[in-house]
C-alpha cells in the first residue's frame, strides 16, 4: 500500500512538472505563424523558410527533452537563441540581445527550457510595449558552489515588494518559480530585483551538477 502511494505521488509530481514545462505561450506560435505568412505574402521566401526551420528546431527541442531530465547550460542557451532568432525577425532592431556565459557554467546541468519563459516575459512586457524596443541580457556563471543564471531587461519593470511577484505579473515567472521549487526544494533561489535605471532582473541559483563523464 505504501509503495502504491509513493508511486502515485511520484507520478503526480512528474505530471505537474511536465504541465509547468510544456505551458508554451500560444501567442508566440500565433505571432510566429503570422510573421511567416507576412513574409510569404511579401515574397521573402528565403527568410520565411529560415523562420520555419528555426521554429521546427525549437519545437522539436521543446518536445524531445524530458522535463525530468537535465541539459547543459550550453544546450539551453542554444535553444534560447533559436527562440530569440524567431523573435528577432518580428522585432528586428527593436530587440537587442546580450549573452555572457563562462566555460565552466556552460558544462553545468540545468532543467531544460527553464529560461525561455523568462525571456518571453521580457519580450512581452519590456520590448513589445515600447516603441523603441528594448534589450535582454542572459548570463550564466559559477558563484561558489552554485550555478547562477540571470535574465535582465530594460523595460518598465514590475512593482516589486520584497522580491515577490505581484498578481498578474507574468504566468511564465510564476511557473518557473513553481517548477524550481518542485525540482530543488529549498536548495534553489529565484529572486526578482530592479534593473538600474529601470527594468527587471531575475536571478536564479541552483546546485552545481555535471554529467557523469564530466564529473569524472
Tab-separated table of C-alpha atoms in Angstrom:
chain	number	residue	atom	x	y	z
A	1	UNK	CA	0.000	0.000	0.000
A	2	UNK	CA	2.841	2.341	0.864
A	3	UNK	CA	4.624	1.532	-2.398
A	4	UNK	CA	1.479	2.259	-4.400
A	5	UNK	CA	1.067	5.555	-2.569
A	6	UNK	CA	4.681	6.567	-3.233
A	7	UNK	CA	4.376	5.592	-6.893
A	8	UNK	CA	1.172	7.614	-7.269
A	9	UNK	CA	2.828	10.570	-5.549
A	10	UNK	CA	5.822	10.317	-7.879
A	11	UNK	CA	3.580	10.164	-10.957
A	12	UNK	CA	1.598	13.192	-9.787
A	13	UNK	CA	4.836	15.083	-9.150
A	14	UNK	CA	6.123	14.233	-12.634
A	15	UNK	CA	2.808	15.194	-14.253
A	16	UNK	CA	2.865	18.566	-12.516
A	17	UNK	CA	6.411	19.234	-13.692
A	18	UNK	CA	5.503	18.303	-17.258
A	19	UNK	CA	2.482	20.595	-17.153
A	20	UNK	CA	4.610	23.515	-15.971
A	21	UNK	CA	7.315	22.722	-18.512
A	22	UNK	CA	5.052	22.456	-21.560
A	23	UNK	CA	2.992	25.610	-20.999
A	24	UNK	CA	4.362	27.414	-24.042
A	25	UNK	CA	2.595	30.671	-24.721
A	26	UNK	CA	0.217	30.130	-27.685
A	27	UNK	CA	0.652	33.807	-28.599
A	28	UNK	CA	4.257	33.024	-29.524
A	29	UNK	CA	3.065	30.440	-32.062
A	30	UNK	CA	0.325	32.711	-33.405
A	31	UNK	CA	2.704	35.654	-33.782
A	32	UNK	CA	5.353	33.492	-35.436
A	33	UNK	CA	2.913	31.964	-37.932
A	34	UNK	CA	1.528	35.420	-38.745
A	35	UNK	CA	5.071	36.704	-39.300
A	36	UNK	CA	5.810	33.757	-41.621
A	37	UNK	CA	2.572	34.415	-43.525
A	38	UNK	CA	3.525	38.077	-43.964
A	39	UNK	CA	6.983	37.134	-45.243
A	40	UNK	CA	5.451	34.755	-47.794
A	41	UNK	CA	2.996	37.414	-48.997
A	42	UNK	CA	5.912	39.835	-49.349
A	43	UNK	CA	7.747	37.135	-51.338
A	44	UNK	CA	10.506	36.969	-48.711
A	45	UNK	CA	10.541	33.197	-49.186
A	46	UNK	CA	14.119	32.598	-48.027
A	47	UNK	CA	13.547	34.459	-44.766
A	48	UNK	CA	10.192	32.700	-44.281
A	49	UNK	CA	11.803	29.304	-44.863
A	50	UNK	CA	14.542	30.089	-42.353
A	51	UNK	CA	11.934	31.090	-39.796
A	52	UNK	CA	10.007	27.838	-40.349
A	53	UNK	CA	13.194	25.806	-39.880
A	54	UNK	CA	14.053	27.607	-36.649
A	55	UNK	CA	10.516	27.172	-35.339
A	56	UNK	CA	10.665	23.468	-36.195
A	57	UNK	CA	14.006	23.012	-34.402
A	58	UNK	CA	12.778	24.906	-31.354
A	59	UNK	CA	9.560	22.894	-31.093
A	60	UNK	CA	11.471	19.625	-31.574
A	61	UNK	CA	13.841	20.620	-28.761
A	62	UNK	CA	10.830	21.506	-26.598
A	63	UNK	CA	9.135	18.145	-27.145
A	64	UNK	CA	12.187	15.885	-27.204
A	65	UNK	CA	13.612	16.884	-23.835
A	66	UNK	CA	12.007	15.210	-20.841
A	67	UNK	CA	11.311	17.803	-18.110
A	68	UNK	CA	12.543	15.269	-15.562
A	69	UNK	CA	15.977	15.271	-17.245
A	70	UNK	CA	18.609	17.982	-17.384
A	71	UNK	CA	20.578	19.594	-20.219
A	72	UNK	CA	23.823	21.533	-20.208
A	73	UNK	CA	23.709	25.298	-19.953
A	74	UNK	CA	25.268	25.426	-23.446
A	75	UNK	CA	22.366	23.367	-24.859
A	76	UNK	CA	19.836	25.555	-23.067
A	77	UNK	CA	21.436	28.728	-24.444
A	78	UNK	CA	21.429	27.251	-27.977
A	79	UNK	CA	17.684	26.533	-27.726
A	80	UNK	CA	17.094	30.010	-26.310
A	81	UNK	CA	18.920	31.537	-29.289
A	82	UNK	CA	16.630	29.574	-31.633
A	83	UNK	CA	13.627	31.110	-29.910
A	84	UNK	CA	15.164	34.588	-29.953
A	85	UNK	CA	16.177	34.301	-33.624
A	86	UNK	CA	12.482	33.833	-34.376
A	87	UNK	CA	11.524	36.849	-32.274
A	88	UNK	CA	14.344	38.852	-33.872
A	89	UNK	CA	12.604	38.538	-37.250
A	90	UNK	CA	9.491	40.092	-35.706
A	91	UNK	CA	11.172	42.910	-33.804
A	92	UNK	CA	14.302	43.463	-35.935
A	93	UNK	CA	16.389	46.324	-34.485
A	94	UNK	CA	13.899	46.880	-31.669
A	95	UNK	CA	15.263	43.765	-29.924
A	96	UNK	CA	18.852	43.873	-28.650
A	97	UNK	CA	20.385	40.725	-27.157
A	98	UNK	CA	23.403	40.144	-24.925
A	99	UNK	CA	24.780	36.750	-23.857
A	100	UNK	CA	27.535	36.055	-21.339
A	101	UNK	CA	28.391	32.517	-20.191
A	102	UNK	CA	31.549	31.241	-18.573
A	103	UNK	CA	33.109	27.972	-19.887
A	104	UNK	CA	32.579	26.275	-16.515
A	105	UNK	CA	28.907	27.300	-16.438
A	106	UNK	CA	28.306	26.054	-19.990
A	107	UNK	CA	29.156	22.493	-18.901
A	108	UNK	CA	26.847	22.576	-15.857
A	109	UNK	CA	23.428	20.898	-15.928
A	110	UNK	CA	20.081	22.645	-15.571
A	111	UNK	CA	16.383	21.941	-16.296
A	112	UNK	CA	15.560	22.221	-19.997
A	113	UNK	CA	13.690	25.299	-21.256
A	114	UNK	CA	13.972	26.996	-17.881
A	115	UNK	CA	14.986	30.365	-19.289
A	116	UNK	CA	12.613	30.585	-22.273
A	117	UNK	CA	9.517	31.671	-20.259
A	118	UNK	CA	11.606	34.333	-18.517
A	119	UNK	CA	12.867	35.771	-21.796
A	120	UNK	CA	9.351	35.535	-23.225
A	121	UNK	CA	8.142	37.592	-20.261
A	122	UNK	CA	10.774	40.254	-21.034
A	123	UNK	CA	9.723	40.389	-24.678
A	124	UNK	CA	6.068	40.745	-23.715
A	125	UNK	CA	6.485	43.422	-21.046
A	126	UNK	CA	9.793	45.133	-21.897
A	127	UNK	CA	10.184	45.008	-25.683
A	128	UNK	CA	6.794	44.772	-27.380
A	129	UNK	CA	5.218	47.564	-25.327
A	130	UNK	CA	7.986	50.067	-26.055
A	131	UNK	CA	8.120	51.996	-29.346
A	132	UNK	CA	11.904	51.913	-29.232
A	133	UNK	CA	12.015	48.244	-28.214
A	134	UNK	CA	14.430	47.083	-25.553
A	135	UNK	CA	17.338	44.855	-24.657
A	136	UNK	CA	17.603	41.488	-22.904
A	137	UNK	CA	20.755	40.154	-21.267
A	138	UNK	CA	21.259	36.481	-20.344
A	139	UNK	CA	24.232	35.288	-18.318
A	140	UNK	CA	25.421	32.073	-16.658
A	141	UNK	CA	28.302	31.775	-14.215
A	142	UNK	CA	29.591	29.731	-11.298
A	143	UNK	CA	29.334	31.548	-7.972
A	144	UNK	CA	30.976	29.485	-5.226
A	145	UNK	CA	29.185	26.134	-5.211
A	146	UNK	CA	26.149	27.423	-7.141
A	147	UNK	CA	25.160	27.889	-10.762
A	148	UNK	CA	23.925	31.441	-11.265
A	149	UNK	CA	21.539	32.249	-14.128
A	150	UNK	CA	20.464	35.827	-14.794
A	151	UNK	CA	17.892	37.279	-17.213
A	152	UNK	CA	17.688	41.077	-17.233
A	153	UNK	CA	15.763	43.597	-19.341
A	154	UNK	CA	15.497	47.378	-19.516
A	155	UNK	CA	11.703	47.611	-19.661
A	156	UNK	CA	9.378	49.326	-17.188
A	157	UNK	CA	9.935	46.559	-14.623
A	158	UNK	CA	7.481	45.332	-12.011
A	159	UNK	CA	6.216	46.813	-8.794
A	160	UNK	CA	8.361	44.587	-6.598
A	161	UNK	CA	7.674	44.184	-2.929
A	162	UNK	CA	10.369	42.202	-1.118
A	163	UNK	CA	11.209	40.373	-4.354
A	164	UNK	CA	7.737	38.899	-4.641
A	165	UNK	CA	5.853	38.534	-7.891
A	166	UNK	CA	2.718	40.728	-7.919
A	167	UNK	CA	-0.567	39.274	-9.098
A	168	UNK	CA	-0.843	39.355	-12.876
A	169	UNK	CA	2.916	39.884	-13.215
A	170	UNK	CA	3.516	37.029	-15.645
A	171	UNK	CA	2.471	33.380	-15.792
A	172	UNK	CA	5.928	32.379	-17.037
A	173	UNK	CA	7.609	33.750	-13.920
A	174	UNK	CA	5.173	32.010	-11.586
A	175	UNK	CA	5.532	28.710	-13.477
A	176	UNK	CA	9.321	28.876	-13.387
A	177	UNK	CA	9.340	29.588	-9.663
A	178	UNK	CA	6.983	26.655	-9.026
A	179	UNK	CA	8.995	24.341	-11.259
A	180	UNK	CA	12.227	25.169	-9.421
A	181	UNK	CA	10.528	24.592	-6.074
A	182	UNK	CA	9.296	21.188	-7.267
A	183	UNK	CA	12.724	20.174	-8.591
A	184	UNK	CA	15.069	21.546	-5.929
A	185	UNK	CA	13.033	22.465	-2.860
A	186	UNK	CA	14.968	24.900	-0.682
A	187	UNK	CA	18.241	24.172	-2.492
A	188	UNK	CA	17.407	26.823	-5.110
A	189	UNK	CA	16.600	30.519	-5.133
A	190	UNK	CA	14.563	32.648	-7.519
A	191	UNK	CA	14.919	36.377	-6.954
A	192	UNK	CA	13.379	39.394	-8.684
A	193	UNK	CA	15.112	42.764	-8.470
A	194	UNK	CA	15.017	46.026	-10.394
A	195	UNK	CA	17.468	46.647	-13.234
A	196	UNK	CA	19.104	50.059	-12.932
A	197	UNK	CA	17.923	52.560	-14.023
A	198	UNK	CA	14.773	50.607	-14.963
A	199	UNK	CA	13.750	47.090	-15.846
A	200	UNK	CA	13.537	43.661	-14.276
A	201	UNK	CA	16.370	41.313	-13.306
A	202	UNK	CA	15.720	37.650	-12.491
A	203	UNK	CA	18.477	35.784	-10.668
A	204	UNK	CA	18.388	32.015	-10.195
A	205	UNK	CA	20.796	29.969	-8.080
A	206	UNK	CA	20.948	26.178	-8.469
A	207	UNK	CA	23.154	23.448	-7.011
A	208	UNK	CA	26.018	22.686	-9.395
A	209	UNK	CA	25.861	19.341	-11.162
A	210	UNK	CA	27.619	17.898	-14.208
A	211	UNK	CA	27.057	14.928	-16.492
A	212	UNK	CA	28.620	11.686	-15.209
A	213	UNK	CA	31.544	11.770	-17.660
A	214	UNK	CA	32.074	15.472	-16.894
A	215	UNK	CA	32.120	14.863	-13.144
A	216	UNK	CA	34.583	12.008	-13.633
